[in-house]
Coordinates of C-alpha atoms in Angstrom, one line a residue:
R24 CA -0.1 0.0 -0.1
M25 CA 2.0 2.4 -1.2
L26 CA 1.2 6.3 -2.8
M27 CA 3.5 8.1 -5.2
V28 CA 3.1 11.6 -6.6
L29 CA 5.1 11.6 -9.8
H30 CA 5.3 13.7 -12.7
P31 CA 3.1 12.2 -15.5
E32 CA 6.1 11.6 -17.9
K33 CA 7.8 9.4 -15.1
A34 CA 4.4 7.3 -14.7
A35 CA 5.8 4.7 -17.4
E36 CA 9.1 4.2 -15.7
A37 CA 7.8 3.8 -12.2
E38 CA 5.3 1.0 -13.5
A39 CA 8.3 -0.6 -15.1
V40 CA 9.9 -1.1 -11.5
F41 CA 6.9 -1.9 -10.1
R42 CA 6.0 -4.7 -12.6
K43 CA 9.6 -5.9 -12.6
W44 CA 9.3 -7.0 -8.9
G45 CA 5.5 -8.3 -9.5
L46 CA 3.8 -5.3 -7.8
D47 CA 0.4 -4.1 -8.8
F48 CA 0.6 -0.5 -10.2
A49 CA -2.0 1.9 -11.6
V50 CA -2.6 5.9 -11.6
I51 CA -5.7 6.6 -9.7
G52 CA -5.8 10.4 -9.8
H53 CA -4.0 13.8 -10.6
T54 CA -3.1 16.5 -9.1
T55 CA -5.2 20.0 -9.6
D56 CA -4.8 23.6 -8.1
T57 CA -8.7 23.7 -6.9
L58 CA -7.9 23.4 -3.1
R59 CA -10.5 20.5 -3.5
F60 CA -10.5 16.8 -2.7
V61 CA -12.3 15.0 -5.6
I62 CA -13.3 11.5 -6.0
K63 CA -15.2 10.0 -9.5
Q64 CA -16.6 6.7 -10.4
G65 CA -17.3 6.1 -13.9
G66 CA -17.0 9.9 -14.7
V67 CA -19.5 10.6 -11.9
V68 CA -18.4 12.9 -9.0
K69 CA -19.0 10.8 -5.6
A70 CA -17.2 13.4 -3.5
D71 CA -15.9 17.1 -3.8
L72 CA -14.4 18.2 -0.1
P73 CA -12.3 21.5 0.6
I74 CA -8.7 20.0 1.5
K75 CA -8.4 22.3 4.4
Q76 CA -11.2 20.7 6.4
L77 CA -9.6 17.4 5.4
G78 CA -6.5 18.4 7.1
D79 CA -6.0 21.5 9.2
E80 CA -9.5 21.3 9.9
A81 CA -10.1 17.2 10.4
P82 CA -12.6 16.5 13.2
L83 CA -10.7 15.3 16.7
Y84 CA -11.0 11.3 17.5
D85 CA -12.2 12.1 20.8
R86 CA -13.1 9.1 23.1
P87 CA -13.3 8.9 27.4
H88 CA -10.1 8.3 28.8
V89 CA -8.1 7.9 31.6
A90 CA -4.3 8.8 32.4
A91 CA -2.1 6.4 33.4
P92 CA -1.2 6.3 37.2
S93 CA 2.2 7.8 37.8
R94 CA 5.0 5.7 39.2
A95 CA 7.7 7.0 41.6
A96 CA 11.0 6.8 40.8
I97 CA 13.2 4.3 42.2
E98 CA 16.0 5.0 44.7
P99 CA 19.2 3.4 43.4
G100 CA 20.4 3.0 47.1
S101 CA 16.8 0.7 47.6
V102 CA 17.8 -1.8 45.5
S103 CA 20.2 -4.7 46.2
P104 CA 22.2 -6.1 43.6
P105 CA 21.5 -10.0 43.2
I106 CA 24.5 -10.9 41.1
G107 CA 28.0 -9.2 40.4
N108 CA 28.1 -6.6 37.3
A109 CA 30.0 -8.6 35.1
E110 CA 27.3 -11.5 35.5
A111 CA 24.8 -9.0 35.1
L112 CA 26.1 -7.6 32.0
L113 CA 26.5 -10.8 30.5
R114 CA 22.7 -11.8 31.2
L115 CA 21.6 -8.2 29.7
I116 CA 23.5 -8.4 26.3
G117 CA 22.0 -12.2 26.1
S118 CA 18.3 -10.7 26.5
A119 CA 16.0 -10.9 23.9
D120 CA 15.9 -6.8 24.1
L121 CA 19.4 -6.6 23.9
C122 CA 21.3 -9.3 22.0
S123 CA 22.5 -9.3 18.5
K124 CA 19.8 -9.0 15.7
R125 CA 21.9 -9.1 12.7
W126 CA 20.7 -12.9 12.0
V127 CA 17.3 -11.0 11.3
C128 CA 18.5 -8.2 9.4
E129 CA 20.4 -10.7 7.1
Q130 CA 18.0 -13.0 6.1
Y131 CA 18.0 -11.2 3.0
D132 CA 21.4 -9.6 2.5
H133 CA 20.4 -5.4 3.5
L134 CA 23.7 -4.4 1.4
I135 CA 22.6 -6.1 -1.5
G136 CA 21.7 -3.5 -4.1
G137 CA 20.4 -0.7 -1.8
N138 CA 23.8 1.5 -1.7
T139 CA 24.3 0.9 2.0
V140 CA 26.8 2.4 3.4
A141 CA 26.1 1.9 7.2
G142 CA 23.6 -0.7 9.2
P143 CA 23.1 -3.5 11.7
A144 CA 26.3 -5.0 10.4
T145 CA 28.6 -2.3 9.5
G146 CA 28.4 -0.7 13.1
G147 CA 26.3 2.1 12.4
N148 CA 23.5 3.3 14.9
A149 CA 21.4 4.4 12.2
A150 CA 21.3 2.8 8.7
V151 CA 23.1 5.2 6.0
V152 CA 22.2 4.4 2.3
R153 CA 24.2 6.9 -0.3
V154 CA 22.2 9.1 -2.4
E155 CA 23.3 8.0 -6.2
D156 CA 26.6 8.3 -6.5
G157 CA 27.0 10.4 -3.0
P158 CA 28.3 12.2 -1.2
K159 CA 25.2 12.9 0.3
G160 CA 23.2 10.4 2.3
L161 CA 19.9 9.2 4.1
A162 CA 20.1 8.1 7.6
L163 CA 17.5 5.8 8.9
T164 CA 16.3 4.6 12.2
A165 CA 13.5 3.3 13.9
D166 CA 12.6 3.1 17.6
V167 CA 10.7 3.3 20.7
T168 CA 10.8 1.2 24.3
P169 CA 7.1 -0.1 24.8
R170 CA 7.7 -0.5 28.4
Y171 CA 8.2 3.3 29.1
C172 CA 5.4 3.9 27.2
K173 CA 3.0 1.6 29.3
A174 CA 4.6 3.3 32.6
D175 CA 4.4 6.4 31.5
P176 CA 2.9 7.5 28.3
V177 CA 3.9 10.9 27.9
Q178 CA 7.6 10.5 29.0
G179 CA 7.6 7.1 26.7
G180 CA 6.2 9.3 23.7
R181 CA 9.0 11.9 24.3
Q182 CA 12.0 9.2 24.3
A183 CA 11.2 7.0 21.7
V184 CA 11.1 10.4 19.4
A185 CA 14.5 11.3 21.3
E186 CA 15.9 8.1 20.6
A187 CA 15.2 8.7 17.0
W188 CA 17.1 11.4 17.4
R189 CA 19.8 10.4 19.0
N190 CA 20.5 7.3 16.7
L191 CA 20.5 9.8 13.4
T192 CA 22.5 12.3 15.3
A193 CA 25.1 9.5 16.3
V194 CA 26.1 8.9 12.5
G195 CA 26.2 12.8 12.1
A196 CA 23.2 12.9 10.2
R197 CA 20.9 16.1 10.3
P198 CA 17.4 15.1 11.5
L199 CA 15.1 15.9 9.1
A200 CA 11.5 14.7 9.7
L201 CA 9.7 11.5 11.7
T202 CA 7.0 9.2 10.8
D203 CA 4.8 7.5 13.5
N204 CA 3.5 4.1 13.5
L205 CA 0.9 4.2 16.6
N206 CA 0.3 0.6 17.4
F207 CA -2.3 0.3 20.7
G208 CA -4.7 -1.7 22.3
N209 CA -8.6 -1.2 22.1
P210 CA -9.3 2.5 22.1
E211 CA -13.0 1.6 23.5
K212 CA -11.1 0.8 27.0
A213 CA -10.5 4.1 28.7
D214 CA -7.2 3.1 30.0
A215 CA -5.8 2.0 26.3
M216 CA -7.4 5.4 24.8
G217 CA -5.1 7.3 28.1
E218 CA -2.1 5.6 26.7
L219 CA -2.6 6.9 23.0
V220 CA -3.6 10.5 24.2
G221 CA -0.4 10.4 26.7
C222 CA 1.7 9.1 23.7
I223 CA 0.6 11.4 20.9
R224 CA 1.2 14.0 23.7
G225 CA 4.9 13.0 24.6
I226 CA 5.7 12.8 20.7
G227 CA 4.1 15.8 19.8
E228 CA 6.1 17.9 22.3
A229 CA 9.3 16.0 21.2
A230 CA 9.0 16.8 18.0
R231 CA 8.6 20.6 18.5
A232 CA 11.5 21.0 20.6
L233 CA 13.4 19.0 18.6
D234 CA 12.3 21.1 15.4
F235 CA 12.2 17.6 14.4
P236 CA 8.7 17.6 12.0
I237 CA 6.3 14.8 11.6
V238 CA 5.3 14.4 8.1
S239 CA 3.5 11.2 8.0
G240 CA 2.3 8.3 10.0
N241 CA -0.5 5.2 10.6
V242 CA -2.3 4.1 13.5
S243 CA -3.2 0.3 14.2
L244 CA -5.6 -0.3 17.1
Y245 CA -7.7 -2.9 18.5
N246 CA -4.2 -4.9 18.8
E247 CA -5.3 -7.2 21.7
T248 CA -5.6 -10.9 22.5
M249 CA -8.1 -12.4 24.7
G250 CA -9.1 -9.3 26.2
Q251 CA -5.6 -8.3 26.8
G252 CA -3.9 -5.3 24.9
I253 CA -0.2 -5.1 23.4
L254 CA 2.2 -2.8 25.2
P255 CA 1.7 0.5 23.4
T256 CA 4.2 0.7 20.8
P257 CA 4.4 4.2 18.8
T258 CA 7.3 3.2 17.0
I259 CA 9.1 6.4 15.6
G260 CA 10.7 6.2 12.1
G261 CA 13.4 9.2 11.4
V262 CA 15.2 10.4 8.6
G263 CA 18.2 12.8 8.4
L264 CA 20.5 14.3 5.7
V265 CA 24.1 13.3 6.0
D266 CA 26.3 15.6 3.7
D267 CA 29.0 13.3 3.3
V268 CA 29.0 9.3 3.8
A269 CA 32.3 9.0 3.7
A270 CA 32.5 10.9 6.9
I271 CA 29.9 9.5 9.3
A272 CA 30.6 8.6 12.8
R273 CA 30.3 4.4 13.7
A274 CA 29.4 2.7 17.1
R275 CA 32.9 1.5 17.4
F276 CA 36.4 1.9 18.6
E277 CA 38.9 3.3 16.3
R278 CA 42.1 3.1 17.7
A279 CA 43.4 2.0 21.3
G280 CA 44.2 4.7 24.0
D281 CA 41.5 7.2 22.7
V282 CA 39.6 9.0 25.0
L283 CA 36.0 8.4 25.8
L284 CA 33.7 11.2 26.6
L285 CA 30.6 11.1 28.1
V286 CA 27.9 13.7 26.9
G287 CA 25.5 14.9 29.1
E288 CA 24.3 14.2 32.4
T289 CA 23.9 10.8 33.8
A290 CA 22.7 10.5 37.3
G291 CA 21.4 7.0 36.9
W292 CA 18.1 5.7 36.4
L293 CA 16.4 2.6 37.6
G294 CA 13.0 2.0 37.0
Q295 CA 11.9 0.3 34.1
S296 CA 15.1 -0.6 33.3
L297 CA 16.2 -4.1 32.0
Y298 CA 18.8 -4.3 35.1
L299 CA 15.8 -4.0 36.9
R300 CA 13.2 -6.2 35.4
D301 CA 15.6 -9.0 34.1
I302 CA 18.0 -9.1 36.8
C303 CA 16.2 -7.9 40.0
G304 CA 12.9 -9.1 38.8
Q305 CA 11.1 -5.9 39.7
P306 CA 9.6 -4.3 36.8
E307 CA 9.2 -1.1 38.4
G308 CA 9.1 2.6 38.9
A309 CA 9.1 5.6 36.4
P310 CA 10.7 5.5 33.2
P311 CA 13.7 7.9 32.9
P312 CA 12.4 11.5 31.9
V313 CA 13.5 13.2 28.9
D314 CA 15.2 17.0 29.1
L315 CA 14.2 17.9 25.5
G316 CA 16.5 21.3 25.7
A317 CA 19.7 19.0 27.0
E318 CA 18.7 16.8 24.3
R319 CA 18.7 19.5 21.3
R320 CA 21.9 20.8 23.0
N321 CA 23.7 17.6 23.2
G322 CA 22.7 16.7 19.6
D323 CA 23.5 20.0 18.4
F324 CA 27.4 19.7 19.8
V325 CA 28.2 16.1 18.9
R326 CA 26.8 16.8 15.4
S327 CA 29.7 19.6 15.5
L328 CA 32.2 17.1 16.3
I329 CA 31.5 14.9 14.0
V330 CA 31.5 17.8 11.5
A331 CA 35.1 18.2 13.0
G332 CA 36.1 14.7 12.4
L333 CA 35.1 12.4 15.4
R334 CA 34.5 8.9 14.2
C335 CA 33.2 7.0 17.0
V336 CA 29.9 7.7 18.4
H337 CA 27.1 5.8 20.1
D338 CA 24.2 6.7 22.0
L339 CA 23.2 5.6 25.3
A340 CA 19.5 3.6 25.3
D341 CA 18.5 0.3 26.5
G342 CA 21.0 -0.9 29.0
G343 CA 22.7 1.9 29.9
L344 CA 26.5 2.9 29.7
A345 CA 27.7 -0.7 30.3
V346 CA 25.9 -2.2 27.5
A347 CA 26.9 1.0 25.2
L348 CA 30.3 0.1 25.8
F349 CA 29.8 -3.0 25.3
E350 CA 28.7 -3.1 21.9
M351 CA 31.1 -0.4 20.9
G352 CA 33.7 -2.8 21.8
A353 CA 32.2 -5.9 19.9
A354 CA 31.9 -3.7 16.9
S355 CA 35.2 -3.0 17.0
N356 CA 35.9 -7.0 17.3
R357 CA 33.6 -8.0 14.6
D358 CA 35.4 -5.3 12.2
R359 CA 38.6 -6.6 13.0
A360 CA 37.4 -10.5 12.6
G361 CA 35.6 -9.7 9.3
P362 CA 32.2 -10.8 8.4
M363 CA 30.5 -13.6 10.5

């Protein structure tokens, strides 16, 4: 289900590409300068509406909803580590959330025919695709942490946008736009509708603060089994512009003896962390709050360093600092060893 807007002289070329891959192709209409949306069947007008009412003045989807109950922050001192840090790290990186997904990405080699510069198998935070012969490229990412959205929909929505912002930034891309893929349970239930409302609010706040506009999206509701809804999953797809694909940063160490610089404040946050859930057996607490002002400042600063020549960058996400360092080391070892 794709809609393309093409210059009329390009229609035959586009159709040839679709037919090559066994896909349907049809010209279903054309653009006009009337500012009206007109649908015809057999030459008979079936609908004739002003475009503004379909967009800027569309009716608001509004159902009864309740906000998710607030959760208390978890004090680190109140948690007794059940195992040592080394064993905890091994368990975390072997978990379903943090283990390598290369075997999935490489079921069909993503490097074939895609002009791919960076991706899951090449040490990138975001995928980078060269535009024609370069030097420019597009950086692409998709991010969300559903358990954050369940615990605090507003913060979870903000965090999903911030994570996409960080991943694009970490390769040196200038974030341009995002699309949201809103997957939720039954909106006729007040709590599920509250999750949808809260996540949309958080996404909107983050998009405005980061100047990261929402240009498209889709919504999938009523996702539940036996009356149990899925975790709220507002996946954020982000795209950014890379000026020179030869100068991107990667999530791997460059040289022995390099200095590690941690950008941003890290006070430590256990609520809704994988450590607290998987190691301590406590899926509790409030998720980490998002300081959108700091996100923007930090992102702009990191991109300026990449422009100046920095080539090793990784964002901190699930698992925190320890997991980020492991991932950087693993990417370095993988590159030295060659393809796995």
